[in-house]
mmCIF file of C-alpha atoms and ligand atoms in Angstrom:
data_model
loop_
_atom_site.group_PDB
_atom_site.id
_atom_site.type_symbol
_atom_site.label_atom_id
_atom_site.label_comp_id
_atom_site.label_asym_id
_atom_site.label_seq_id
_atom_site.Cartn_x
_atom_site.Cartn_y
_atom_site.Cartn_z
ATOM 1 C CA UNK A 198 -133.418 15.723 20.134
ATOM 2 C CA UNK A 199 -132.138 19.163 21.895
ATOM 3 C CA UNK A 200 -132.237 21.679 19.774
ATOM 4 C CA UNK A 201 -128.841 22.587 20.581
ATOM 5 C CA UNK A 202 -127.572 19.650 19.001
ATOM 6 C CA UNK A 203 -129.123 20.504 15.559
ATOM 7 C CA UNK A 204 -127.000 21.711 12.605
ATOM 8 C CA UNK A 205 -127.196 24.710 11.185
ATOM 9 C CA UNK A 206 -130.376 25.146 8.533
ATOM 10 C CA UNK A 207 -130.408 25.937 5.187
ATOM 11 C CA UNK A 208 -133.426 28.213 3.908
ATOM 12 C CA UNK A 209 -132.548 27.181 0.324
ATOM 13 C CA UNK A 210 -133.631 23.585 1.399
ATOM 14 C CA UNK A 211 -136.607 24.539 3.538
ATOM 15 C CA UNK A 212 -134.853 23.339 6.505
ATOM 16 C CA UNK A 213 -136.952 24.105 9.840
ATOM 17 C CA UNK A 214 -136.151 21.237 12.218
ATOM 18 C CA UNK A 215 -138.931 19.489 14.519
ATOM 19 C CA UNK A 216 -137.977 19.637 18.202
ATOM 20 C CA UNK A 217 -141.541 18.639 19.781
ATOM 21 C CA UNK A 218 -141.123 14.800 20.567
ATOM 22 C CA UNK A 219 -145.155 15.316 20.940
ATOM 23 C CA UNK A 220 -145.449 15.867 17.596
ATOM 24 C CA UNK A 221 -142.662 13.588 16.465
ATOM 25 C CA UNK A 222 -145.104 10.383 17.840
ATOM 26 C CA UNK A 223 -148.705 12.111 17.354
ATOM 27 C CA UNK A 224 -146.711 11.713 13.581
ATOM 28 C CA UNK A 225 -145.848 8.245 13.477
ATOM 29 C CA UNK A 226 -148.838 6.992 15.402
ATOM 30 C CA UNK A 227 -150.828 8.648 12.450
ATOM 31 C CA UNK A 228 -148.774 6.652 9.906
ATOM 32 C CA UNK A 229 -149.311 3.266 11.868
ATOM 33 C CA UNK A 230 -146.442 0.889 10.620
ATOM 34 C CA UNK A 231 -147.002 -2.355 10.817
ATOM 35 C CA UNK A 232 -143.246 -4.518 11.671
ATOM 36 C CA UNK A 233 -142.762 -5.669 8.170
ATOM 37 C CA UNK A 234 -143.855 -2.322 6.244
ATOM 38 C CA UNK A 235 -140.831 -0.469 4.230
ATOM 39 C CA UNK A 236 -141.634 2.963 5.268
ATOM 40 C CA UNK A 237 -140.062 5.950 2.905
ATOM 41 C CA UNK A 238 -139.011 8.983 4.989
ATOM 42 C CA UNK A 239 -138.410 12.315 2.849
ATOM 43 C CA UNK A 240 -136.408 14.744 4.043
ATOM 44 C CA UNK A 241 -134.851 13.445 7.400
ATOM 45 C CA UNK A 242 -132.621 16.194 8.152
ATOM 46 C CA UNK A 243 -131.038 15.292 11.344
ATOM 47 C CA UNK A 244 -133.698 12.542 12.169
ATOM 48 C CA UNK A 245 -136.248 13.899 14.606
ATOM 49 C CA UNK A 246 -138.420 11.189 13.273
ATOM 50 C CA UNK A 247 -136.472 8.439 11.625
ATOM 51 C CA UNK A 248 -135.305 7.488 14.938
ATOM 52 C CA UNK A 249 -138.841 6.870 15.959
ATOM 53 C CA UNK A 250 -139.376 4.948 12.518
ATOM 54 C CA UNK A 251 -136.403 2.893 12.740
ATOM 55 C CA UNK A 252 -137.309 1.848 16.406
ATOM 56 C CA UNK A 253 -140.760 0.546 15.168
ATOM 57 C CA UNK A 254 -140.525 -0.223 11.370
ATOM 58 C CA UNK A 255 -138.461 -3.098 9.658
ATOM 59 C CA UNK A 256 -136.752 -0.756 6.305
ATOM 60 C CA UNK A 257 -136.609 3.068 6.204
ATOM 61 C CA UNK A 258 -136.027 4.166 3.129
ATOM 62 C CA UNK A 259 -134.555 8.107 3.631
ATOM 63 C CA UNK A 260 -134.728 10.691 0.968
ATOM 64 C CA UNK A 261 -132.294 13.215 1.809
ATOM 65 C CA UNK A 262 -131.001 16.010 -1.050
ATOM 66 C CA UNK A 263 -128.671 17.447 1.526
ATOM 67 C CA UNK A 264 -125.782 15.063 0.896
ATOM 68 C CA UNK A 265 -124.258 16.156 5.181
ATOM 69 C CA UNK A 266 -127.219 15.757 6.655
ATOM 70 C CA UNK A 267 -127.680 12.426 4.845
ATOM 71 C CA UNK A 268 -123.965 10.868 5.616
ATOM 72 C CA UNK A 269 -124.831 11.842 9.909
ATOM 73 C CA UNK A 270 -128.208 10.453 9.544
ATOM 74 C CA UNK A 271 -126.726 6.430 10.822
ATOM 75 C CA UNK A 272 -125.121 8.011 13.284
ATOM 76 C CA UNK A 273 -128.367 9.377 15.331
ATOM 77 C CA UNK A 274 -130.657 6.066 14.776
ATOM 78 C CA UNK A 275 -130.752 3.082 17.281
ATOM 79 C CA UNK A 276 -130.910 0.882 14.500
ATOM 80 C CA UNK A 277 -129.052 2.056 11.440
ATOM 81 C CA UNK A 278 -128.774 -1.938 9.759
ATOM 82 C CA UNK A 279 -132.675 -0.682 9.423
ATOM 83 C CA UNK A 280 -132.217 2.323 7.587
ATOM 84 C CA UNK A 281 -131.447 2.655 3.794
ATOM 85 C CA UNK A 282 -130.317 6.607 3.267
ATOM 86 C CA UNK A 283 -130.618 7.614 -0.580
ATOM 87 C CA UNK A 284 -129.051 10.855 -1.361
ATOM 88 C CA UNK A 285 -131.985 12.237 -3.707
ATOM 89 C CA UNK A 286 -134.596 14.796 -4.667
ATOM 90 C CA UNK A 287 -137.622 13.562 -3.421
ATOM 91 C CA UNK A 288 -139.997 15.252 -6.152
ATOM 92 C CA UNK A 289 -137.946 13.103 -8.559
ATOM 93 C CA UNK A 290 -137.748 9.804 -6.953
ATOM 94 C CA UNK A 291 -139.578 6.692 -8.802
ATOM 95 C CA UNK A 292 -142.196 5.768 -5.488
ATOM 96 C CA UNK A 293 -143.719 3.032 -7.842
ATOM 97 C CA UNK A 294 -140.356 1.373 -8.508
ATOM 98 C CA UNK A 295 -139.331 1.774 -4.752
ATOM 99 C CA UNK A 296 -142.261 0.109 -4.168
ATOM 100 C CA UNK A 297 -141.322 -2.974 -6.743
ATOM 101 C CA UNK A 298 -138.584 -3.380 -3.709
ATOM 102 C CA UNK A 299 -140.525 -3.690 -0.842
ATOM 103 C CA UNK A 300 -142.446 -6.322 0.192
ATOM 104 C CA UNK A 301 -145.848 -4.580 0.111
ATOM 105 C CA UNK A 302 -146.961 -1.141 -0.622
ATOM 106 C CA UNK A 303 -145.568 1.448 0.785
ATOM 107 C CA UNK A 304 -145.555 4.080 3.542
ATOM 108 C CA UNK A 305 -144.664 7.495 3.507
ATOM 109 C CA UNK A 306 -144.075 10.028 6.116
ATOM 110 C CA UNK A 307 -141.972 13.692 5.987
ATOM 111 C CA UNK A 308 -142.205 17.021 7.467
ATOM 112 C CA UNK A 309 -141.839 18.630 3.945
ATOM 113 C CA UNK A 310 -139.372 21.374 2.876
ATOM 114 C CA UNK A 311 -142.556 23.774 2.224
ATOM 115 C CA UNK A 312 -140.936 25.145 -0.658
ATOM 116 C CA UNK A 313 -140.576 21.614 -2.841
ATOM 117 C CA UNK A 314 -144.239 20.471 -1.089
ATOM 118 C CA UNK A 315 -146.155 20.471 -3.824
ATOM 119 C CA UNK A 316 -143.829 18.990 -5.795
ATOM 120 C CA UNK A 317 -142.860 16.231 -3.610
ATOM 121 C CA UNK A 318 -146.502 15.298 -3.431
ATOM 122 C CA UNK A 319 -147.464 15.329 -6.670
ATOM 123 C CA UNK A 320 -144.654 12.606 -7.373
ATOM 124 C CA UNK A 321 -145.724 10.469 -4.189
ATOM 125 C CA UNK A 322 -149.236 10.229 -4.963
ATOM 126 C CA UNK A 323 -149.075 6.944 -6.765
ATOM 127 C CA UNK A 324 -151.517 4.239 -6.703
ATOM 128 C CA UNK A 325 -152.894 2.545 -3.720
ATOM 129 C CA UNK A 326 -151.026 -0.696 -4.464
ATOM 130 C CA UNK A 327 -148.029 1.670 -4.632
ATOM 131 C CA UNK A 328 -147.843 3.304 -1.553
ATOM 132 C CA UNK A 329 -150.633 2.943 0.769
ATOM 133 C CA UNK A 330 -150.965 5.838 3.115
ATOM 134 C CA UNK A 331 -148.965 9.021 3.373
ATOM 135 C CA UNK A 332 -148.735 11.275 6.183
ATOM 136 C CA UNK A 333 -146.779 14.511 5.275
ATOM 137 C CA UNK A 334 -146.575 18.171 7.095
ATOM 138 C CA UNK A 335 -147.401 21.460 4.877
ATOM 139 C CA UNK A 336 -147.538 24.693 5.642
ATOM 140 C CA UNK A 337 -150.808 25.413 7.021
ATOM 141 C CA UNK A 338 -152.430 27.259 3.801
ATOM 142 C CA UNK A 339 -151.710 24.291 1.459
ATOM 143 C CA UNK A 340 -153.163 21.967 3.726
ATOM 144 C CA UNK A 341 -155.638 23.860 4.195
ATOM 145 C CA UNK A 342 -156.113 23.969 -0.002
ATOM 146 C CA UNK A 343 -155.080 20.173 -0.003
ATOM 147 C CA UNK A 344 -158.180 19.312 2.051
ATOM 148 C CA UNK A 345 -160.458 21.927 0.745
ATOM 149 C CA UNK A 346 -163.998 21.382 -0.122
ATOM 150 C CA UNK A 347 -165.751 22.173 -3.290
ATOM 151 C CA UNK A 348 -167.364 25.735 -3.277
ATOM 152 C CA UNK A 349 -165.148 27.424 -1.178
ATOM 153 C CA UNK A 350 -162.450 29.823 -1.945
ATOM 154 C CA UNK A 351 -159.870 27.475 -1.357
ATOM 155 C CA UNK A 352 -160.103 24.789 -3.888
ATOM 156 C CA UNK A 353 -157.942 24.778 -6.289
ATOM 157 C CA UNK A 354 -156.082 23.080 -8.719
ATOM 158 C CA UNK A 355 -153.902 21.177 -5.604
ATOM 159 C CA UNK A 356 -157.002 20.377 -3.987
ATOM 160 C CA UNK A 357 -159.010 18.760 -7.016
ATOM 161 C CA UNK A 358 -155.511 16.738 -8.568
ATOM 162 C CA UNK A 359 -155.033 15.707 -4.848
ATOM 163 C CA UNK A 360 -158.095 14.344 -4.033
ATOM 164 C CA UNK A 361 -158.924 12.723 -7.061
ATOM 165 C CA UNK A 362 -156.493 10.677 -6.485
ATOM 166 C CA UNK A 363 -156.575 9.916 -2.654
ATOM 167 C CA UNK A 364 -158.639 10.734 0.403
ATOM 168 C CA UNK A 365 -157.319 13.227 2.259
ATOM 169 C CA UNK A 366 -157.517 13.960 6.194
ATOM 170 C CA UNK A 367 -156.150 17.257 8.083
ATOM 171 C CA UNK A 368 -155.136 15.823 11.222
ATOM 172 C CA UNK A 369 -153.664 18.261 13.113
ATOM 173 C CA UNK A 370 -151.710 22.147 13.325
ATOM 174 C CA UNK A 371 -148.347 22.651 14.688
ATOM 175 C CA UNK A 372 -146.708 25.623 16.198
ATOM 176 C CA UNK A 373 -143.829 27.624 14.571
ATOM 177 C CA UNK A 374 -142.214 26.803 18.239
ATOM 178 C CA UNK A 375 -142.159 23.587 17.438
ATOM 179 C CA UNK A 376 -139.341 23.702 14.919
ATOM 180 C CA UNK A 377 -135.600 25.368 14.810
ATOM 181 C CA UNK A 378 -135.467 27.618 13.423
ATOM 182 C CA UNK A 379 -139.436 29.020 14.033
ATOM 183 C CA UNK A 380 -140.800 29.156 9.890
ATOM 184 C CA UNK A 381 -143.011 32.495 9.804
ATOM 185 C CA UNK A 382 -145.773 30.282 9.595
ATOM 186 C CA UNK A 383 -147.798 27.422 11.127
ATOM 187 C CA UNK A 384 -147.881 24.001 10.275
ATOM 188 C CA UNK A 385 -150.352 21.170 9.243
ATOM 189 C CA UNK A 386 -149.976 17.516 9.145
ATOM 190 C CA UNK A 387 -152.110 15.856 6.849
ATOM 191 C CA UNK A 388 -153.221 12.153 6.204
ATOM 192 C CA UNK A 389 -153.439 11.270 1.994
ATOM 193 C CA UNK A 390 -155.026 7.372 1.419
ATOM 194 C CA UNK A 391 -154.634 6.607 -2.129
ATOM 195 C CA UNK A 392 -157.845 5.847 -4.434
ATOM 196 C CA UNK A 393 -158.102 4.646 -7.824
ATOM 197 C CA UNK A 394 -160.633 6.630 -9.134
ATOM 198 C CA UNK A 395 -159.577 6.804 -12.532
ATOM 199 C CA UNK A 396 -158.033 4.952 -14.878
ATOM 200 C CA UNK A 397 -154.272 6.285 -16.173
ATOM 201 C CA UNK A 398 -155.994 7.700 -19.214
ATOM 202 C CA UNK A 399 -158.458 9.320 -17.871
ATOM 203 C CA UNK A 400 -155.968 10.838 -15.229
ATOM 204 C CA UNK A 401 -154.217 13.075 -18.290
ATOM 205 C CA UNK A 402 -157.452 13.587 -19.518
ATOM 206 C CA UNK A 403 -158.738 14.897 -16.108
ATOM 207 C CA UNK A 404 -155.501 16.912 -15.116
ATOM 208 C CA UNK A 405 -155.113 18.648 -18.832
ATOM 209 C CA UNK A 406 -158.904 19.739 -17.845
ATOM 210 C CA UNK A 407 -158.334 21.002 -14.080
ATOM 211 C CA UNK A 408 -155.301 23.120 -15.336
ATOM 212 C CA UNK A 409 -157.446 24.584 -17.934
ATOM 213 C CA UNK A 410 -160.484 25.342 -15.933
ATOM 214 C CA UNK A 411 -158.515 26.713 -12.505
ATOM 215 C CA UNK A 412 -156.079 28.625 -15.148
ATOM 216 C CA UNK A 413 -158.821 30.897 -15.398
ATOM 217 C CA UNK A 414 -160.707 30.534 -12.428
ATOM 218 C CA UNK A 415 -162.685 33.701 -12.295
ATOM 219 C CA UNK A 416 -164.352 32.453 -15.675
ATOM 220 C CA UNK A 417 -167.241 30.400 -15.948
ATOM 221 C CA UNK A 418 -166.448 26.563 -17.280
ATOM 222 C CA UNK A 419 -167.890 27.634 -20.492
ATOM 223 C CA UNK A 420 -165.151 30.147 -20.987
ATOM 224 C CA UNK A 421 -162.153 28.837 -19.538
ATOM 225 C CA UNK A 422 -162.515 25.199 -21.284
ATOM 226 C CA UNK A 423 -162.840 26.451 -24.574
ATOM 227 C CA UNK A 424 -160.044 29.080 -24.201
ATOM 228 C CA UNK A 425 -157.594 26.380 -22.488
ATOM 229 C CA UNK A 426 -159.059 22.684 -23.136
ATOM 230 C CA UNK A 427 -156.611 20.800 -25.504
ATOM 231 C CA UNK A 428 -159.367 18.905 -27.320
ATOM 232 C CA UNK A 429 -162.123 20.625 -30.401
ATOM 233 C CA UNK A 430 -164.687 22.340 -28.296
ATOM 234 C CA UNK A 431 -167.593 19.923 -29.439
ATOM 235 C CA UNK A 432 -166.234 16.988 -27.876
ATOM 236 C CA UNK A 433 -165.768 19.149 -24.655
ATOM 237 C CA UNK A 434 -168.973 20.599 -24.517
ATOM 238 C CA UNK A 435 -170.791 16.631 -25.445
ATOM 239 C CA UNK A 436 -168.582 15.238 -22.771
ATOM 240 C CA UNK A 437 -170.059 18.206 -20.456
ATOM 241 C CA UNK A 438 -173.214 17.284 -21.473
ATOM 242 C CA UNK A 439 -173.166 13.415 -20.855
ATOM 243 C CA UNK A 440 -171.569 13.951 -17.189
ATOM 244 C CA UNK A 441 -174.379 16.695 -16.464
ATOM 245 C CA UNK A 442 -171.347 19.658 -15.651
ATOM 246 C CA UNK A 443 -172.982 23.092 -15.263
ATOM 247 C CA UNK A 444 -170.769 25.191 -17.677
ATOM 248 C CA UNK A 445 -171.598 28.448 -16.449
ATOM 249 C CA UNK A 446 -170.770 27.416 -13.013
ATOM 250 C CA UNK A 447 -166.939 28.599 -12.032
ATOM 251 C CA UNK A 448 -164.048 25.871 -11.752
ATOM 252 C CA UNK A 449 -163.995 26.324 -7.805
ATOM 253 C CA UNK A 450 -167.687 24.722 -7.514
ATOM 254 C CA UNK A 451 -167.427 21.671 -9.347
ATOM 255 C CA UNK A 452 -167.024 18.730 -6.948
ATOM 256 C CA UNK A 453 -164.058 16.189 -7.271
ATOM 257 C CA UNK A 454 -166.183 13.492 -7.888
ATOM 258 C CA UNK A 455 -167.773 15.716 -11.001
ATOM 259 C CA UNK A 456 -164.502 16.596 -12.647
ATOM 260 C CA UNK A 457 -164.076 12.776 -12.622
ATOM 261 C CA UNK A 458 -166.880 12.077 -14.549
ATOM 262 C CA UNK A 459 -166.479 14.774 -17.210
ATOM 263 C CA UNK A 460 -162.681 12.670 -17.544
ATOM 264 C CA UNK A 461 -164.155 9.976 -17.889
ATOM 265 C CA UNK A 462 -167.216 10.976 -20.611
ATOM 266 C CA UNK A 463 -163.829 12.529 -22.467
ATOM 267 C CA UNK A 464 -161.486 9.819 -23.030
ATOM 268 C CA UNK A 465 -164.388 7.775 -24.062
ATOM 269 C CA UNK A 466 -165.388 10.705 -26.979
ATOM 270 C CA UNK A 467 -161.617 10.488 -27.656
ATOM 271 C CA UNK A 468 -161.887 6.871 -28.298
ATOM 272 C CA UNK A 469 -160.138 6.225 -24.633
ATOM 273 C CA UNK A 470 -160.595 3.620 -21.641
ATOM 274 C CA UNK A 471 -163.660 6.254 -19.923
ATOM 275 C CA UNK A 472 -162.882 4.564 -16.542
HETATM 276 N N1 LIG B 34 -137.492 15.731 8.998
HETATM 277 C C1 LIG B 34 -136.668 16.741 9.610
HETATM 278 C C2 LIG B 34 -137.369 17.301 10.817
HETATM 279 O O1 LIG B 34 -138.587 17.091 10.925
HETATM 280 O O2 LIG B 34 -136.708 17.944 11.635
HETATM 281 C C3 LIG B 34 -136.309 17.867 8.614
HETATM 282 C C4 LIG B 34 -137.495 18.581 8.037
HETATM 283 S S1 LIG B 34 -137.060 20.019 7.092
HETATM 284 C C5 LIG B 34 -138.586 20.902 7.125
HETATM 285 C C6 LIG B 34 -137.066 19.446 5.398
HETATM 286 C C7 LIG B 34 -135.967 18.483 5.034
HETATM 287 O O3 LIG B 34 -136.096 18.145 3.661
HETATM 288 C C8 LIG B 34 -134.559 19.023 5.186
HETATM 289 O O4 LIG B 34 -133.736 18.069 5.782
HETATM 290 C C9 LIG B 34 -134.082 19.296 3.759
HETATM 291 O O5 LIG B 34 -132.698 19.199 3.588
HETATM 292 C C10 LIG B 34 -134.829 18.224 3.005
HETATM 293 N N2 LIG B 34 -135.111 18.539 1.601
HETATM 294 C C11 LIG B 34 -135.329 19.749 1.025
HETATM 295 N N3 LIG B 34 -135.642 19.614 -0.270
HETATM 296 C C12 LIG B 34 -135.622 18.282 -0.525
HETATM 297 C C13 LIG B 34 -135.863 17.501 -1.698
HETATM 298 N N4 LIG B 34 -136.220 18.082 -2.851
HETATM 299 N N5 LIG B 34 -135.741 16.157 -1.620
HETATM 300 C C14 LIG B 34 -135.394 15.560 -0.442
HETATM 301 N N6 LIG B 34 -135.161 16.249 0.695
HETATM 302 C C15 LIG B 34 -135.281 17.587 0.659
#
């Protein structure tokens, strides 16, 4: 698309518009649809890349919350009998019901509105038989936390409720010339593969714990768990016990795989699944 022929962006909606067609394909090559695959696309703005998905996918399913840029979008695609354009907020859409529609799990693919990222995310990480890979552009810093590893500065809470639930890639950086109009800052794309590592009840287990350790980050485990874990501190400090968690080690060097198992030793003191 020329970037002359773009509408005029809205800040409010974190609208910075691809115009690098390398990009655009380096994109969808990552996602890999197969022919049959219903692919969800959020945030399409004027369709840099649901052209590209259209030409190679079966159903594109478009979350759009600007309701203009939504009602053009049939207009720009080769094959608009493929697309399906939902006029929605994309960090409240039901993934696991749109993926009761489609014929298999899903795909999803979006150069995100970096203000609503973490948001959007958050809702789209559902389970593996839900949506099966998701490749999605952040700005370059939450990547950057998305796909941190443990013991360094930049795991955080994102980075620990990401990956527990999906294995995460950072595939590549793009320019702020590669978008109208330039963001202030660069660009990541990132590739997020669903795992189900825990069971649902451990999940609220393990999330209520992450907030309360990283709340307090600068405190050792010991501190910020019994300040901010919901639960008696005896069954916290058991459950720390049984999985073998340091507690006078800081929330930033516990490994994803460790927080799981301190879930899991929890629910089961609190009489839960423990898987
Ligand atoms: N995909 C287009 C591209 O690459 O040129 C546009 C990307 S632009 C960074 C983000 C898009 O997300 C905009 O079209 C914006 O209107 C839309 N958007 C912003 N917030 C949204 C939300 N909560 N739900 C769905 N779409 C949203």
């Amino acid at each position: 698309m020329s970037s002359r022929a773009l509408p005029r962006a809205r800040r409010s909606l974190g609208q910075n518009f691809l115009i690098n067609n390398g990009v655009r394909d380096k994109i969808v090559d990552a996602l890999a649809p197969t022919r049959d695959q219903w692919v969800v696309e959020i945030g399409p703005g004027p369709g840099a890349l649901t052209g590209a998905l259209c030409a190679r996918c079966a159903h594109v399913v478009a979350v759009e919350l600007d309701r203009e840029l939504a009602e053009a979008l049939p207009n720009v695609v080769e094959h608009p009998e493929r697309l399906d354009v939902r006029v929605a907020d994309a960090a409240r859409v039901d993934y696991a019901g749109l993926a009761l529609e489609a014929p298999g799990p899903l795909l999803v693919v979006g150069n995100l509105p970096f203000n609503a990222a973490a948001a959007i995310l958050r809702r789209a990480l559902v389970r593996p038989e839900q949506v099966q890979r998701l490749v999605l552009m952040f700005q370059r810093e939450v990547a950057q936390r998305i796909c941190a590893a443990p013991g360094t500065k930049d795991q955080g809470l994102l980075t620990v409720v990401t990956q527990q639930r999906a294995r995460v890639k950072r595939l590549f950086d793009v320019a702020p010339g590669s978008f109208r109009p330039a963001p202030r800052v660069s660009a990541a794309v990132v590739r997020l593969e669903p795992v189900a590592r825990l069971g649902a009840c451990c999940l609220r287990v393990h999330d209520a714990l992450v907030k309360a350790a990283f709340s307090r980050r600068r405190k050792t485990l010991r501190n910020s768990l019994r300040a901010g874990a919901p639960w008696p501190w005896e069954l916290v400090l058991g459950a720390a016990e049984e999985a073998g968690i340091p507690l006078r080690d800081r929330a930033e060097e516990i490994p994803v795989d460790r927080w799981a198992a301190l879930a899991r030793a929890l629910c089961r003191a609190r009489g839960g699944c423990g898987e």
